[in-house]
Structures are given as structure tokens and as C-alpha cells.
PDB file of C-alpha atoms in Angstrom:
ATOM      1  CA  MET A  15     125.950 144.688  71.453  1.00  0.00           C
ATOM      2  CA  THR A  16     125.527 140.886  71.527  1.00  0.00           C
ATOM      3  CA  ARG A  17     128.600 140.646  73.745  1.00  0.00           C
ATOM      4  CA  ASN A  18     127.115 143.129  76.277  1.00  0.00           C
ATOM      5  CA  VAL A  19     123.831 141.213  76.352  1.00  0.00           C
ATOM      6  CA  LEU A  20     125.698 137.935  76.871  1.00  0.00           C
ATOM      7  CA  LEU A  21     127.772 139.454  79.708  1.00  0.00           C
ATOM      8  CA  GLY A  22     124.588 140.753  81.325  1.00  0.00           C
ATOM      9  CA  VAL A  23     122.950 137.321  81.139  1.00  0.00           C
ATOM     10  CA  VAL A  24     126.044 135.648  82.640  1.00  0.00           C
ATOM     11  CA  ALA A  25     126.230 138.243  85.449  1.00  0.00           C
ATOM     12  CA  ALA A  26     122.525 137.812  86.244  1.00  0.00           C
ATOM     13  CA  GLY A  27     122.941 134.039  86.296  1.00  0.00           C
ATOM     14  CA  LEU A  28     125.843 134.288  88.727  1.00  0.00           C
ATOM     15  CA  LEU A  29     123.856 136.572  91.022  1.00  0.00           C
ATOM     16  CA  LEU A  30     120.832 134.279  91.002  1.00  0.00           C
ATOM     17  CA  SER A  31     122.879 131.135  91.541  1.00  0.00           C
ATOM     18  CA  ALA A  32     124.798 132.538  94.527  1.00  0.00           C
ATOM     19  CA  PRO A  33     123.787 130.860  97.779  1.00  0.00           C
ATOM     20  CA  ALA A  34     121.381 132.841  99.930  1.00  0.00           C
ATOM     21  CA  ARG A  35     123.104 134.509 102.857  1.00  0.00           C
ATOM     22  CA  ALA A  36     121.714 134.021 106.337  1.00  0.00           C
ATOM     23  CA  THR A  37     120.373 137.037 108.236  1.00  0.00           C
ATOM     24  CA  GLN A  38     122.563 138.066 111.185  1.00  0.00           C
ATOM     25  CA  LEU A  39     120.326 138.082 114.277  1.00  0.00           C
ATOM     26  CA  ILE A  40     123.005 138.413 116.970  1.00  0.00           C
ATOM     27  CA  THR A  41     126.615 139.412 116.280  1.00  0.00           C
ATOM     28  CA  GLU A  42     129.749 138.043 117.969  1.00  0.00           C
ATOM     29  CA  GLU A  43     130.215 141.374 119.801  1.00  0.00           C
ATOM     30  CA  GLU A  44     126.621 141.374 121.097  1.00  0.00           C
ATOM     31  CA  ALA A  45     126.970 137.752 122.221  1.00  0.00           C
ATOM     32  CA  LYS A  46     129.918 138.787 124.412  1.00  0.00           C
ATOM     33  CA  LEU A  47     127.879 141.381 126.341  1.00  0.00           C
ATOM     34  CA  PRO A  48     127.235 140.415 129.981  1.00  0.00           C
ATOM     35  CA  PRO A  49     123.888 138.845 130.887  1.00  0.00           C
ATOM     36  CA  PRO A  50     121.353 140.945 132.793  1.00  0.00           C
ATOM     37  CA  LYS A  51     121.854 141.142 136.542  1.00  0.00           C
ATOM     38  CA  GLY A  52     119.170 139.512 138.712  1.00  0.00           C
ATOM     39  CA  ALA A  53     115.972 137.829 137.657  1.00  0.00           C
ATOM     40  CA  ILE A  54     114.189 138.539 134.391  1.00  0.00           C
ATOM     41  CA  ALA A  55     110.706 139.867 135.025  1.00  0.00           C
ATOM     42  CA  ALA A  56     107.871 138.016 133.310  1.00  0.00           C
ATOM     43  CA  ASP A  57     104.400 139.471 133.835  1.00  0.00           C
ATOM     44  CA  ARG A  58     102.069 136.469 134.267  1.00  0.00           C
ATOM     45  CA  ARG A  59      99.252 137.785 136.464  1.00  0.00           C
ATOM     46  CA  GLY A  60      95.781 136.278 136.213  1.00  0.00           C
ATOM     47  CA  ILE A  61      93.757 135.689 133.069  1.00  0.00           C
ATOM     48  CA  LEU A  62      94.659 138.144 130.352  1.00  0.00           C
ATOM     49  CA  ARG A  63      92.923 138.801 127.044  1.00  0.00           C
ATOM     50  CA  GLY A  64      96.040 140.260 125.489  1.00  0.00           C
ATOM     51  CA  PRO A  65      97.708 138.628 122.521  1.00  0.00           C
ATOM     52  CA  LYS A  66      99.834 135.535 122.974  1.00  0.00           C
ATOM     53  CA  VAL A  67     103.304 134.881 121.543  1.00  0.00           C
ATOM     54  CA  GLU A  68     104.181 131.201 121.158  1.00  0.00           C
ATOM     55  CA  PHE A  69     107.783 130.127 120.571  1.00  0.00           C
ATOM     56  CA  ILE A  70     107.679 127.372 117.909  1.00  0.00           C
ATOM     57  CA  SER A  71     111.282 126.704 116.848  1.00  0.00           C
ATOM     58  CA  PRO A  72     114.077 125.915 117.123  1.00  0.00           C
ATOM     59  CA  GLY A  73     113.685 123.184 119.700  1.00  0.00           C
ATOM     60  CA  ASP A  74     116.888 121.857 121.227  1.00  0.00           C
ATOM     61  CA  SER A  75     120.352 123.164 120.441  1.00  0.00           C
ATOM     62  CA  MET A  76     121.005 123.610 116.723  1.00  0.00           C
ATOM     63  CA  SER A  77     123.885 124.859 114.605  1.00  0.00           C
ATOM     64  CA  SER A  78     123.530 128.274 113.001  1.00  0.00           C
ATOM     65  CA  PRO A  79     121.760 129.355 110.840  1.00  0.00           C
ATOM     66  CA  ILE A  80     118.599 128.361 112.680  1.00  0.00           C
ATOM     67  CA  PRO A  81     114.892 128.704 111.871  1.00  0.00           C
ATOM     68  CA  LEU A  82     113.311 131.233 114.228  1.00  0.00           C
ATOM     69  CA  VAL A  83     109.537 130.778 114.228  1.00  0.00           C
ATOM     70  CA  LEU A  84     107.035 132.432 116.565  1.00  0.00           C
ATOM     71  CA  LYS A  85     103.261 132.318 116.338  1.00  0.00           C
ATOM     72  CA  PHE A  86     100.984 135.218 117.377  1.00  0.00           C
ATOM     73  CA  GLU A  87      97.444 134.696 118.626  1.00  0.00           C
ATOM     74  CA  SER A  88      94.870 137.385 119.378  1.00  0.00           C
ATOM     75  CA  PHE A  89      91.551 137.137 121.190  1.00  0.00           C
ATOM     76  CA  GLY A  90      88.112 138.730 121.129  1.00  0.00           C
ATOM     77  CA  GLY A  91      88.208 139.711 117.462  1.00  0.00           C
ATOM     78  CA  ALA A  92      91.306 141.908 117.857  1.00  0.00           C
ATOM     79  CA  LYS A  93      94.093 141.744 115.271  1.00  0.00           C
ATOM     80  CA  ILE A  94      97.842 141.652 115.894  1.00  0.00           C
ATOM     81  CA  ASP A  95      99.556 144.961 115.049  1.00  0.00           C
ATOM     82  CA  PRO A  96     102.759 143.938 113.176  1.00  0.00           C
ATOM     83  CA  GLU A  97     104.203 147.439 113.695  1.00  0.00           C
ATOM     84  CA  SER A  98     104.083 146.917 117.478  1.00  0.00           C
ATOM     85  CA  VAL A  99     106.386 143.870 117.463  1.00  0.00           C
ATOM     86  CA  LYS A 100     109.601 144.399 119.427  1.00  0.00           C
ATOM     87  CA  MET A 101     112.359 141.798 119.865  1.00  0.00           C
ATOM     88  CA  ILE A 102     115.002 142.411 122.533  1.00  0.00           C
ATOM     89  CA  PHE A 103     118.154 140.366 123.252  1.00  0.00           C
ATOM     90  CA  LEU A 104     118.389 140.510 127.050  1.00  0.00           C
ATOM     91  CA  ARG A 105     121.934 141.602 127.850  1.00  0.00           C
ATOM     92  CA  THR A 106     123.606 144.507 129.663  1.00  0.00           C
ATOM     93  CA  PRO A 107     122.784 146.731 127.849  1.00  0.00           C
ATOM     94  CA  ASN A 108     119.819 145.184 126.010  1.00  0.00           C
ATOM     95  CA  VAL A 109     120.146 144.831 122.233  1.00  0.00           C
ATOM     96  CA  ASP A 110     117.160 145.795 120.063  1.00  0.00           C
ATOM     97  CA  LEU A 111     116.787 143.087 117.392  1.00  0.00           C
ATOM     98  CA  THR A 112     113.557 144.587 116.009  1.00  0.00           C
ATOM     99  CA  PRO A 113     115.052 146.089 112.811  1.00  0.00           C
ATOM    100  CA  ARG A 114     116.650 142.721 111.982  1.00  0.00           C
ATOM    101  CA  VAL A 115     113.389 140.744 112.278  1.00  0.00           C
ATOM    102  CA  LYS A 116     110.986 143.374 110.838  1.00  0.00           C
ATOM    103  CA  PRO A 117     111.140 141.918 107.279  1.00  0.00           C
ATOM    104  CA  PHE A 118     109.968 138.564 108.697  1.00  0.00           C
ATOM    105  CA  VAL A 119     107.068 139.870 110.841  1.00  0.00           C
ATOM    106  CA  LYS A 120     103.525 139.083 109.713  1.00  0.00           C
ATOM    107  CA  PRO A 121     100.223 139.383 111.633  1.00  0.00           C
ATOM    108  CA  GLU A 122     100.345 135.608 112.264  1.00  0.00           C
ATOM    109  CA  GLY A 123     103.932 135.576 113.604  1.00  0.00           C
ATOM    110  CA  ILE A 124     107.635 135.662 112.758  1.00  0.00           C
ATOM    111  CA  ASN A 125     109.132 133.205 110.272  1.00  0.00           C
ATOM    112  CA  MET A 126     112.885 133.749 109.896  1.00  0.00           C
ATOM    113  CA  GLN A 127     114.324 130.576 108.356  1.00  0.00           C
ATOM    114  CA  ASP A 128     117.997 131.602 108.367  1.00  0.00           C
ATOM    115  CA  ALA A 129     118.832 133.400 111.632  1.00  0.00           C
ATOM    116  CA  GLU A 130     122.606 133.556 112.070  1.00  0.00           C
ATOM    117  CA  LEU A 131     123.934 133.491 115.653  1.00  0.00           C
ATOM    118  CA  PRO A 132     127.266 132.558 117.209  1.00  0.00           C
ATOM    119  CA  PRO A 133     127.303 129.449 119.443  1.00  0.00           C
ATOM    120  CA  GLY A 134     125.817 130.060 122.896  1.00  0.00           C
ATOM    121  CA  GLU A 135     122.562 130.603 124.801  1.00  0.00           C
ATOM    122  CA  TYR A 136     120.551 133.759 124.183  1.00  0.00           C
ATOM    123  CA  THR A 137     117.561 134.968 126.184  1.00  0.00           C
ATOM    124  CA  VAL A 138     115.174 136.966 124.004  1.00  0.00           C
ATOM    125  CA  ARG A 139     111.964 138.867 124.807  1.00  0.00           C
ATOM    126  CA  VAL A 140     109.232 139.529 122.246  1.00  0.00           C
ATOM    127  CA  ASP A 141     106.529 142.151 122.905  1.00  0.00           C
ATOM    128  CA  ILE A 142     103.402 142.592 120.767  1.00  0.00           C
ATOM    129  CA  LYS A 143     100.146 144.552 120.892  1.00  0.00           C
ATOM    130  CA  ASP A 144      96.765 143.923 119.336  1.00  0.00           C
ATOM    131  CA  SER A 145      94.374 146.359 117.655  1.00  0.00           C
ATOM    132  CA  ASP A 146      92.686 146.972 121.040  1.00  0.00           C
ATOM    133  CA  GLY A 147      96.003 148.078 122.574  1.00  0.00           C
ATOM    134  CA  ARG A 148      96.432 145.006 124.766  1.00  0.00           C
ATOM    135  CA  ALA A 149     100.013 143.797 125.184  1.00  0.00           C
ATOM    136  CA  GLY A 150     101.512 140.319 125.120  1.00  0.00           C
ATOM    137  CA  THR A 151     105.058 139.188 125.926  1.00  0.00           C
ATOM    138  CA  THR A 152     107.120 136.025 125.867  1.00  0.00           C
ATOM    139  CA  ILE A 153     110.686 135.268 126.904  1.00  0.00           C
ATOM    140  CA  PHE A 154     112.566 132.308 125.442  1.00  0.00           C
ATOM    141  CA  THR A 155     116.115 131.012 125.166  1.00  0.00           C
ATOM    142  CA  LEU A 156     117.825 130.167 121.892  1.00  0.00           C
ATOM    143  CA  LYS A 157     120.485 127.468 122.201  1.00  0.00           C
ATOM    144  CA  VAL A 158     123.004 127.475 119.377  1.00  0.00           C
ATOM    145  CA  GLY A 159     125.655 124.784 119.116  1.00  0.00           C
ATOM    146  CA  PRO A 160     128.954 124.900 117.264  1.00  0.00           C
ATOM    147  CA  LYS A 161     128.965 124.412 113.492  1.00  0.00           C
TER     148      LYS A 161
END
């Protein structure tokens, strides 16, 4: 019995001491997909009261894994609806990254400290909605250098 308890403690210690694995945001296969043809539409008409998505980090080119941080801002007393957040890797065809970032989505933004991506440049669109149904979108480029 003591031996089984000791083995259990050792196994638990090994599991807890293992380095944390980064979360795969974009795979090698997805990175090889062709970019979208033509211009990427960005709706920026007039003054809008919809929510705002601000790209915080990473800044310049970084090696993977990278911190992916976005900040959400709502207006007029509305709240951000975390269930409405969609993240799309703009390729042909587009790749839905939403299930991969869902665990990191909060009403105040996305904080994914260990996003794993192959080296390259990746254009990503994030769509959100607030509690009043107004939409907000941002498009940004992630630049990932070699390890």
C-alpha cells in the first residue's frame, strides 16, 4: 500500500513539473494555405458605437510561442458578449481559430500567453458583438520569426 501511494506521489510530481505546452494557434498545414485573393475588406464607415477590438501584443516579429493579447471595449453601457467572439485566419479557405482561443476569451479581451505558430506573417480578423447586438471588427498581422 505504501509503495502504491509513493508511486502515485512520484507520478503526480512528474506531471506537475512537466513544462507547460504552448497552445497551437496556427498549424504548419494551415500556414501553407494561399493568402486571400484581392483586398481584405475592413468596414470603417463613420462614427460607430459598436465595440472596439484593440490589438495589444505581440509588437514586432517574435519567435513562437508568442503572447497574443487583445483588448475589448464597449460603449454606452453595453457589455461585450464573450460567446460572440470569432477569430479567423484569413487564407483561402479561411481557417476558424475560434475554438482554439475560446478558453482565453474574457469580456475584457483575449489573453493567450503561449500561442504557437510557425514562422511567417499571418493576417487575422477578430469579430465581436456587444449586449446591444452591435458588431466590432479588427484585422491585424502576426509576424513570427524563426526560433
